């Protein structure tokens, strides 16, 4: 009999197909597990698959007395209470780096589209305004990549890949992270100093309680009127209300956002703005990145059911 | 008295401001010069500034019997009949490489936006479809950059910058150009072979009579159903009707276009397509690239009026 795995978050069925070949999946489709499955079935659950951003605290863990492994699909695990998991002897696994290239690429896509005003450009051609030689103030020349200083906040695998790509675009690259690394980019010892220096802030920090709203009205103001912020980390890192205000009153020039405070909801005041480029949290959403993430999940689940340590364990857990 | 320069194409006044400080500009605003200025004034014209794509043949040159220099704003000079200019002892200048980074960047912007379906993604968030959990077949995961082979057609300054950027995105890069260079990318001896190998074709070739419609229905078919074509060179390089057909019937997956056969007009059949990202020929349109192009124009005009050879002469002229 195949081992049972509870699917705790909402995932498309196609993403789960490879797991279904090896395990019996109890799919909640994102609904509370007790509404979908009988209590005695849930009591037997030893492993679950979740999305890293889905809240999963002590109370939720206690609904599964036999739970031994929480496996996150993707790099993030900010929704998981690691202390509560450790106290219950629950191992936490994820897919470190499996989607780093894909996420770094969406960061670059959003940055380039925002700074080169691609949505405005596309509309200018499609609408016939270009053919009619209509003026378009939004199409005035902007600074290009060689004319920009890119500030990377967070220097994990994704931050490094963003920095490498930006360097290939002939931009100056600086970064702030808790640790200073031996990397050929200028290091800043605070987010404030980085924001003062750069005109594009790329948020690639691992999100958690300590990064809640650290990109504040003050940080945005430091980017300046030619400044852009790109977020591919978690929505919680930016004070979303302050961001809407800064974009609306031109404190900064624009933004590119793949993540939001309350996904899948993005506030109307934000989505109405013309100077933002949006993506629906598709950073890790490429064919090869899904394969790589699934390989990590399979590796973690297989090891767990064989009684071995998780090969892709969350380090601090 | 300041030397006179005829502005032969239509340029925004702001782009001409630096030239107006040094020269007396006779601005046609893109209209036929004889409708705007008296014939005896035009007879005295010794230098003109034009856009490289604007047609400028023997007949037009003969309207200016004292013409000694045709200066193109930008890299291209495909509109200028170089043989006719040489026969009349007219020097032709341009701005080689001045906009290469900016053009390479728009190529990357269009490629990333097309392959990651950014317009669809932005609309999915703005429309509220994401919040409503509506299905979006266009948002199915696609190959990312590490999963792609990028074919660069043309290995001049722009082609090299595109290749360098793609390599930083962990893509395999190949190229076709008349000359094989000592570069760390796979060389293909024909456009057909490159198109068979790659899934994204980046057109960076210098356009001319010999490149008219070389990206044909056959080349597009070779890219395959997961194929994309990105054009930042000239619209004439692609058979635009064949491209519309290939995009409409899914022979290829999508396109990113900064240039068109009859600018500023893009055919309705093309602009109606959802799988294309458009830009209104803004490749070289960044602040630093304009400054660099203007430096070349000023260098060329100053040298010409001092009786010296053009520092940025078109090589074959």
Short mmCIF file of C-alpha atoms in Angstrom, two decimals, chain A residues 1-9 23-28 32-34 36-50 56 60-71 88-91 301 304-305:
data_model
loop_
_atom_site.label_atom_id
_atom_site.label_comp_id
_atom_site.label_asym_id
_atom_site.label_seq_id
_atom_site.Cartn_x
_atom_site.Cartn_y
_atom_site.Cartn_z
CA UNK A 1 0.00 0.00 0.00
CA UNK A 2 1.34 3.37 -0.97
CA UNK A 3 2.30 5.84 1.74
CA UNK A 4 -0.22 8.64 2.25
CA UNK A 5 0.67 12.29 1.71
CA UNK A 6 -1.71 15.10 2.59
CA UNK A 7 -1.76 17.94 0.06
CA UNK A 8 -2.24 20.87 2.43
CA UNK A 9 -2.24 23.80 -0.06
CA UNK A 23 2.14 8.05 -3.07
CA UNK A 24 -1.52 8.07 -2.18
CA UNK A 25 -2.44 11.75 -2.21
CA UNK A 26 -5.12 13.18 0.05
CA UNK A 27 -5.79 16.47 -1.70
CA UNK A 28 -7.50 19.19 0.38
CA UNK A 32 -9.38 22.86 5.82
CA UNK A 33 -8.37 19.18 5.94
CA UNK A 34 -11.08 18.25 8.44
CA UNK A 36 -12.49 17.19 3.33
CA UNK A 37 -11.30 14.02 5.08
CA UNK A 38 -12.55 12.02 8.09
CA UNK A 39 -10.67 12.63 11.36
CA UNK A 40 -9.36 9.06 11.65
CA UNK A 41 -7.84 9.28 8.18
CA UNK A 42 -6.07 12.51 9.13
CA UNK A 43 -4.76 10.98 12.37
CA UNK A 44 -2.71 8.56 10.30
CA UNK A 45 -1.08 11.29 8.21
CA UNK A 46 2.72 11.23 8.58
CA UNK A 47 3.75 13.58 5.76
CA UNK A 48 2.24 16.61 4.10
CA UNK A 49 3.05 18.71 1.08
CA UNK A 50 2.42 22.44 1.38
CA UNK A 56 1.04 26.33 9.18
CA UNK A 60 -2.64 23.15 12.68
CA UNK A 61 0.21 20.72 13.38
CA UNK A 62 -1.59 19.38 16.43
CA UNK A 63 -4.46 18.22 14.21
CA UNK A 64 -2.05 15.60 12.87
CA UNK A 65 -0.63 13.72 15.88
CA UNK A 66 1.50 11.43 13.70
CA UNK A 67 2.91 14.13 11.46
CA UNK A 68 6.66 13.66 10.93
CA UNK A 69 7.42 15.68 7.81
CA UNK A 70 6.25 18.97 6.32
CA UNK A 71 7.53 19.25 2.76
CA UNK A 88 6.97 18.24 17.73
CA UNK A 89 9.93 16.49 16.09
CA UNK A 90 8.53 17.27 12.65
CA UNK A 91 11.15 17.56 9.91
CA UNK A 301 9.26 12.15 0.80
CA UNK A 304 11.25 10.30 5.09
CA UNK A 305 9.21 7.14 4.51
#
